[in-house]
Amino acid sequence: MANYQHILVTVDFSSEADYVIDKALELAMAQNAKTSFIHVVEYSGYLYPPDTPLPVDLDLEAQFVEKARENLASIVENKGVPGAAQYVEVGSPALQIVHMAQEHAVDLIVLGSHGRHGLQRILGSTASGVLHTSTCDVLAVRVGVCKT
Ligand code: AMP
């Protein structure tokens, strides 16, 4: 099997993110692959019809994006890959992750089996959405389950 060339690491800032990132970086090193990181800001204001009264502070989205950029940059620096590409997008995590993977010729997406959306299902909603729609390989790192 040929090595992966470009791995996209999905980061949701949950307590499991660190483990998912470490797994992805181990794999990237073994495969000599380029690594990029993505966080998607789930801001739902854009889901409302244009005439819906919304809170005045629509600047909120820009603040979330700015904070997410800072958090992602700090994680990437701490992990020792400061030159890696970092993407912060707004919208549905699964849609944006798959879209960015296609845009940037990613051949492996790494995500946690669960993240901030909890452990209610075998796979979390983002993990499931990416697995169902991605055109490249997807690695779901098992998190939140006791290993025997
Ligand atoms: P979930 O399916 O939402 O519980 O999350 C599963 C995994 O998808 C997480 O461990 C992350 O790797 C990824 N993920 C979830 N939400 C986001 C997000 N907003 N941005 C980037 N990655 C995410």
PDB file of C-alpha atoms and ligand atoms in Angstrom:
ATOM      1  CA  MET A   1       0.000   0.000   0.000  1.00  0.00           C
ATOM      2  CA  ALA A   2       1.344   3.447  -0.918  1.00  0.00           C
ATOM      3  CA  ASN A   3       2.051   5.902   1.895  1.00  0.00           C
ATOM      4  CA  TYR A   4      -0.412   8.652   2.678  1.00  0.00           C
ATOM      5  CA  GLN A   5       0.814  11.991   1.323  1.00  0.00           C
ATOM      6  CA  HIS A   6      -1.413  14.485   3.120  1.00  0.00           C
ATOM      7  CA  ILE A   7      -3.182  13.888   6.427  1.00  0.00           C
ATOM      8  CA  LEU A   8      -5.914  16.235   7.663  1.00  0.00           C
ATOM      9  CA  VAL A   9      -6.216  16.231  11.464  1.00  0.00           C
ATOM     10  CA  THR A  10      -9.598  17.338  12.777  1.00  0.00           C
ATOM     11  CA  VAL A  11      -9.520  19.198  16.085  1.00  0.00           C
ATOM     12  CA  ASP A  12     -12.671  19.899  18.106  1.00  0.00           C
ATOM     13  CA  PHE A  13     -10.912  21.166  21.288  1.00  0.00           C
ATOM     14  CA  SER A  14     -12.577  18.404  23.347  1.00  0.00           C
ATOM     15  CA  SER A  15     -10.672  16.496  26.043  1.00  0.00           C
ATOM     16  CA  GLU A  16     -10.096  13.699  23.506  1.00  0.00           C
ATOM     17  CA  ALA A  17      -8.486  15.976  20.909  1.00  0.00           C
ATOM     18  CA  ASP A  18      -4.982  15.582  22.294  1.00  0.00           C
ATOM     19  CA  TYR A  19      -5.083  11.798  21.893  1.00  0.00           C
ATOM     20  CA  VAL A  20      -6.469  12.047  18.352  1.00  0.00           C
ATOM     21  CA  ILE A  21      -3.769  14.549  17.345  1.00  0.00           C
ATOM     22  CA  ASP A  22      -0.976  12.390  18.792  1.00  0.00           C
ATOM     23  CA  LYS A  23      -2.230   9.348  16.871  1.00  0.00           C
ATOM     24  CA  ALA A  24      -2.391  11.368  13.655  1.00  0.00           C
ATOM     25  CA  LEU A  25       1.111  12.759  14.127  1.00  0.00           C
ATOM     26  CA  GLU A  26       2.563   9.303  14.829  1.00  0.00           C
ATOM     27  CA  LEU A  27       1.048   8.088  11.597  1.00  0.00           C
ATOM     28  CA  ALA A  28       2.204  11.155   9.659  1.00  0.00           C
ATOM     29  CA  MET A  29       5.758  10.640  10.867  1.00  0.00           C
ATOM     30  CA  ALA A  30       5.733   6.942   9.966  1.00  0.00           C
ATOM     31  CA  GLN A  31       4.326   7.718   6.518  1.00  0.00           C
ATOM     32  CA  ASN A  32       6.396  10.859   5.963  1.00  0.00           C
ATOM     33  CA  ALA A  33       3.151  12.671   5.182  1.00  0.00           C
ATOM     34  CA  LYS A  34       2.356  16.374   5.132  1.00  0.00           C
ATOM     35  CA  THR A  35      -0.009  17.290   7.993  1.00  0.00           C
ATOM     36  CA  SER A  36      -2.750  19.929   8.091  1.00  0.00           C
ATOM     37  CA  PHE A  37      -5.192  20.804  10.869  1.00  0.00           C
ATOM     38  CA  ILE A  38      -8.798  21.906  10.782  1.00  0.00           C
ATOM     39  CA  HIS A  39     -11.332  23.224  13.279  1.00  0.00           C
ATOM     40  CA  VAL A  40     -14.878  24.083  12.256  1.00  0.00           C
ATOM     41  CA  VAL A  41     -16.754  26.734  14.205  1.00  0.00           C
ATOM     42  CA  GLU A  42     -20.326  25.561  14.571  1.00  0.00           C
ATOM     43  CA  TYR A  43     -22.087  28.879  14.534  1.00  0.00           C
ATOM     44  CA  SER A  44     -25.765  28.426  13.763  1.00  0.00           C
ATOM     45  CA  GLY A  45     -26.827  32.029  13.099  1.00  0.00           C
ATOM     46  CA  TYR A  46     -26.564  31.486   9.351  1.00  0.00           C
ATOM     47  CA  LEU A  47     -29.227  28.743   9.542  1.00  0.00           C
ATOM     48  CA  TYR A  48     -31.994  31.267  10.243  1.00  0.00           C
ATOM     49  CA  PRO A  49     -33.982  32.985   7.461  1.00  0.00           C
ATOM     50  CA  PRO A  50     -32.695  36.513   6.713  1.00  0.00           C
ATOM     51  CA  ASP A  51     -35.677  38.277   8.349  1.00  0.00           C
ATOM     52  CA  THR A  52     -35.374  36.430  11.689  1.00  0.00           C
ATOM     53  CA  PRO A  53     -34.575  38.821  14.557  1.00  0.00           C
ATOM     54  CA  LEU A  54     -31.156  37.812  15.896  1.00  0.00           C
ATOM     55  CA  PRO A  55     -29.073  39.173  18.763  1.00  0.00           C
ATOM     56  CA  VAL A  56     -27.322  42.414  17.871  1.00  0.00           C
ATOM     57  CA  ASP A  57     -23.889  40.939  18.463  1.00  0.00           C
ATOM     58  CA  LEU A  58     -23.426  39.280  15.103  1.00  0.00           C
ATOM     59  CA  ASP A  59     -19.763  39.900  15.550  1.00  0.00           C
ATOM     60  CA  LEU A  60     -19.876  36.759  17.662  1.00  0.00           C
ATOM     61  CA  GLU A  61     -18.953  34.560  14.735  1.00  0.00           C
ATOM     62  CA  ALA A  62     -15.797  36.573  14.056  1.00  0.00           C
ATOM     63  CA  GLN A  63     -14.879  36.269  17.726  1.00  0.00           C
ATOM     64  CA  PHE A  64     -15.370  32.500  17.698  1.00  0.00           C
ATOM     65  CA  VAL A  65     -13.219  32.238  14.582  1.00  0.00           C
ATOM     66  CA  GLU A  66     -10.491  34.419  16.073  1.00  0.00           C
ATOM     67  CA  LYS A  67     -10.435  32.410  19.311  1.00  0.00           C
ATOM     68  CA  ALA A  68     -10.408  29.126  17.386  1.00  0.00           C
ATOM     69  CA  ARG A  69      -7.445  30.356  15.291  1.00  0.00           C
ATOM     70  CA  GLU A  70      -5.516  31.170  18.451  1.00  0.00           C
ATOM     71  CA  ASN A  71      -6.343  27.818  20.071  1.00  0.00           C
ATOM     72  CA  LEU A  72      -5.441  25.840  16.980  1.00  0.00           C
ATOM     73  CA  ALA A  73      -2.181  27.738  16.469  1.00  0.00           C
ATOM     74  CA  SER A  74      -1.195  27.110  20.074  1.00  0.00           C
ATOM     75  CA  ILE A  75      -1.948  23.369  19.823  1.00  0.00           C
ATOM     76  CA  VAL A  76      -0.046  23.034  16.564  1.00  0.00           C
ATOM     77  CA  GLU A  77       2.939  24.875  17.996  1.00  0.00           C
ATOM     78  CA  ASN A  78       2.926  22.781  21.182  1.00  0.00           C
ATOM     79  CA  LYS A  79       2.853  19.615  19.122  1.00  0.00           C
ATOM     80  CA  GLY A  80       5.992  20.730  17.293  1.00  0.00           C
ATOM     81  CA  VAL A  81       4.558  21.210  13.801  1.00  0.00           C
ATOM     82  CA  PRO A  82       4.470  25.017  13.500  1.00  0.00           C
ATOM     83  CA  GLY A  83       4.709  25.009   9.691  1.00  0.00           C
ATOM     84  CA  ALA A  84       1.592  22.888   9.224  1.00  0.00           C
ATOM     85  CA  ALA A  85      -1.395  24.416   7.432  1.00  0.00           C
ATOM     86  CA  GLN A  86      -4.235  25.398   9.776  1.00  0.00           C
ATOM     87  CA  TYR A  87      -7.802  25.891   8.609  1.00  0.00           C
ATOM     88  CA  VAL A  88     -10.604  27.428  10.642  1.00  0.00           C
ATOM     89  CA  GLU A  89     -13.952  27.227   8.850  1.00  0.00           C
ATOM     90  CA  VAL A  90     -17.532  28.050   9.812  1.00  0.00           C
ATOM     91  CA  GLY A  91     -20.474  25.715   9.306  1.00  0.00           C
ATOM     92  CA  SER A  92     -21.240  22.035   9.599  1.00  0.00           C
ATOM     93  CA  PRO A  93     -18.091  20.191  10.772  1.00  0.00           C
ATOM     94  CA  ALA A  94     -18.644  17.118   8.600  1.00  0.00           C
ATOM     95  CA  LEU A  95     -19.389  19.135   5.444  1.00  0.00           C
ATOM     96  CA  GLN A  96     -16.481  21.522   5.940  1.00  0.00           C
ATOM     97  CA  ILE A  97     -13.991  18.769   6.791  1.00  0.00           C
ATOM     98  CA  VAL A  98     -14.884  16.781   3.666  1.00  0.00           C
ATOM     99  CA  HIS A  99     -14.871  19.931   1.517  1.00  0.00           C
ATOM    100  CA  MET A 100     -11.446  21.068   2.757  1.00  0.00           C
ATOM    101  CA  ALA A 101     -10.044  17.572   2.301  1.00  0.00           C
ATOM    102  CA  GLN A 102     -11.097  17.667  -1.352  1.00  0.00           C
ATOM    103  CA  GLU A 103      -9.824  21.226  -1.859  1.00  0.00           C
ATOM    104  CA  HIS A 104      -6.374  20.409  -0.508  1.00  0.00           C
ATOM    105  CA  ALA A 105      -5.791  16.956  -1.993  1.00  0.00           C
ATOM    106  CA  VAL A 106      -5.936  15.249   1.399  1.00  0.00           C
ATOM    107  CA  ASP A 107      -5.753  11.453   1.205  1.00  0.00           C
ATOM    108  CA  LEU A 108      -6.456  10.661   4.877  1.00  0.00           C
ATOM    109  CA  ILE A 109      -8.737  12.403   7.374  1.00  0.00           C
ATOM    110  CA  VAL A 110      -8.085  11.595  11.045  1.00  0.00           C
ATOM    111  CA  LEU A 111     -10.859  12.157  13.591  1.00  0.00           C
ATOM    112  CA  GLY A 112     -11.983  10.851  16.961  1.00  0.00           C
ATOM    113  CA  SER A 113     -14.762   8.275  17.112  1.00  0.00           C
ATOM    114  CA  HIS A 114     -16.412  10.742  19.500  1.00  0.00           C
ATOM    115  CA  GLY A 115     -15.833  14.307  20.520  1.00  0.00           C
ATOM    116  CA  ARG A 116     -17.821  17.091  22.055  1.00  0.00           C
ATOM    117  CA  HIS A 117     -21.091  15.544  20.889  1.00  0.00           C
ATOM    118  CA  GLY A 118     -20.743  12.713  23.379  1.00  0.00           C
ATOM    119  CA  LEU A 119     -20.783   8.956  23.464  1.00  0.00           C
ATOM    120  CA  GLN A 120     -24.457   8.252  22.823  1.00  0.00           C
ATOM    121  CA  ARG A 121     -23.820   6.398  19.603  1.00  0.00           C
ATOM    122  CA  ILE A 122     -21.275   3.969  18.204  1.00  0.00           C
ATOM    123  CA  LEU A 123     -19.868   6.857  16.185  1.00  0.00           C
ATOM    124  CA  GLY A 124     -20.370  10.554  16.892  1.00  0.00           C
ATOM    125  CA  SER A 125     -22.341  12.667  14.426  1.00  0.00           C
ATOM    126  CA  THR A 126     -19.317  14.329  12.849  1.00  0.00           C
ATOM    127  CA  ALA A 127     -17.420  11.045  12.598  1.00  0.00           C
ATOM    128  CA  SER A 128     -20.413   9.392  10.982  1.00  0.00           C
ATOM    129  CA  GLY A 129     -21.018  12.303   8.589  1.00  0.00           C
ATOM    130  CA  VAL A 130     -17.401  12.356   7.427  1.00  0.00           C
ATOM    131  CA  LEU A 131     -17.280   8.575   6.994  1.00  0.00           C
ATOM    132  CA  HIS A 132     -20.421   8.631   4.869  1.00  0.00           C
ATOM    133  CA  THR A 133     -19.412  11.478   2.562  1.00  0.00           C
ATOM    134  CA  SER A 134     -15.621  11.567   2.332  1.00  0.00           C
ATOM    135  CA  THR A 135     -14.000  10.695  -0.966  1.00  0.00           C
ATOM    136  CA  CYS A 136     -10.691   9.817   0.733  1.00  0.00           C
ATOM    137  CA  ASP A 137      -9.763   7.391   3.521  1.00  0.00           C
ATOM    138  CA  VAL A 138     -10.882   8.183   7.062  1.00  0.00           C
ATOM    139  CA  LEU A 139      -9.255   7.004  10.286  1.00  0.00           C
ATOM    140  CA  ALA A 140     -11.557   7.106  13.323  1.00  0.00           C
ATOM    141  CA  VAL A 141      -9.386   6.960  16.424  1.00  0.00           C
ATOM    142  CA  ARG A 142     -11.310   5.126  19.150  1.00  0.00           C
ATOM    143  CA  VAL A 143     -11.752   7.437  22.130  1.00  0.00           C
ATOM    144  CA  GLY A 144     -13.807   7.409  25.300  1.00  0.00           C
ATOM    145  CA  VAL A 145     -13.970   3.619  25.600  1.00  0.00           C
ATOM    146  CA  CYS A 146     -12.260   1.562  28.329  1.00  0.00           C
ATOM    147  CA  LYS A 147      -9.691  -0.712  26.754  1.00  0.00           C
ATOM    148  CA  THR A 148      -9.440  -4.222  28.300  1.00  0.00           C
TER     149      THR A 148
HETATM  150  P1  AMP B   1     -18.341  13.989  17.074  1.00  0.00           P
HETATM  151  O1  AMP B   1     -18.727  12.986  16.022  1.00  0.00           O
HETATM  152  O2  AMP B   1     -18.907  15.348  16.813  1.00  0.00           O
HETATM  153  O3  AMP B   1     -18.572  13.504  18.463  1.00  0.00           O
HETATM  154  O4  AMP B   1     -16.764  14.209  16.921  1.00  0.00           O
HETATM  155  C1  AMP B   1     -15.931  13.175  16.441  1.00  0.00           C
HETATM  156  C2  AMP B   1     -14.628  13.772  15.968  1.00  0.00           C
HETATM  157  O5  AMP B   1     -14.868  14.646  14.849  1.00  0.00           O
HETATM  158  C3  AMP B   1     -13.872  14.592  16.978  1.00  0.00           C
HETATM  159  O6  AMP B   1     -13.080  13.784  17.836  1.00  0.00           O
HETATM  160  C4  AMP B   1     -13.015  15.469  16.063  1.00  0.00           C
HETATM  161  O7  AMP B   1     -11.880  14.720  15.619  1.00  0.00           O
HETATM  162  C5  AMP B   1     -13.962  15.709  14.880  1.00  0.00           C
HETATM  163  N1  AMP B   1     -14.730  16.958  15.057  1.00  0.00           N
HETATM  164  C6  AMP B   1     -15.940  17.102  15.655  1.00  0.00           C
HETATM  165  N2  AMP B   1     -16.345  18.368  15.634  1.00  0.00           N
HETATM  166  C7  AMP B   1     -15.366  19.074  15.025  1.00  0.00           C
HETATM  167  C8  AMP B   1     -15.171  20.455  14.716  1.00  0.00           C
HETATM  168  N3  AMP B   1     -16.089  21.381  15.033  1.00  0.00           N
HETATM  169  N4  AMP B   1     -14.038  20.801  14.069  1.00  0.00           N
HETATM  170  C9  AMP B   1     -13.113  19.881  13.739  1.00  0.00           C
HETATM  171  N5  AMP B   1     -13.236  18.572  14.012  1.00  0.00           N
HETATM  172  C10 AMP B   1     -14.333  18.161  14.648  1.00  0.00           C
END
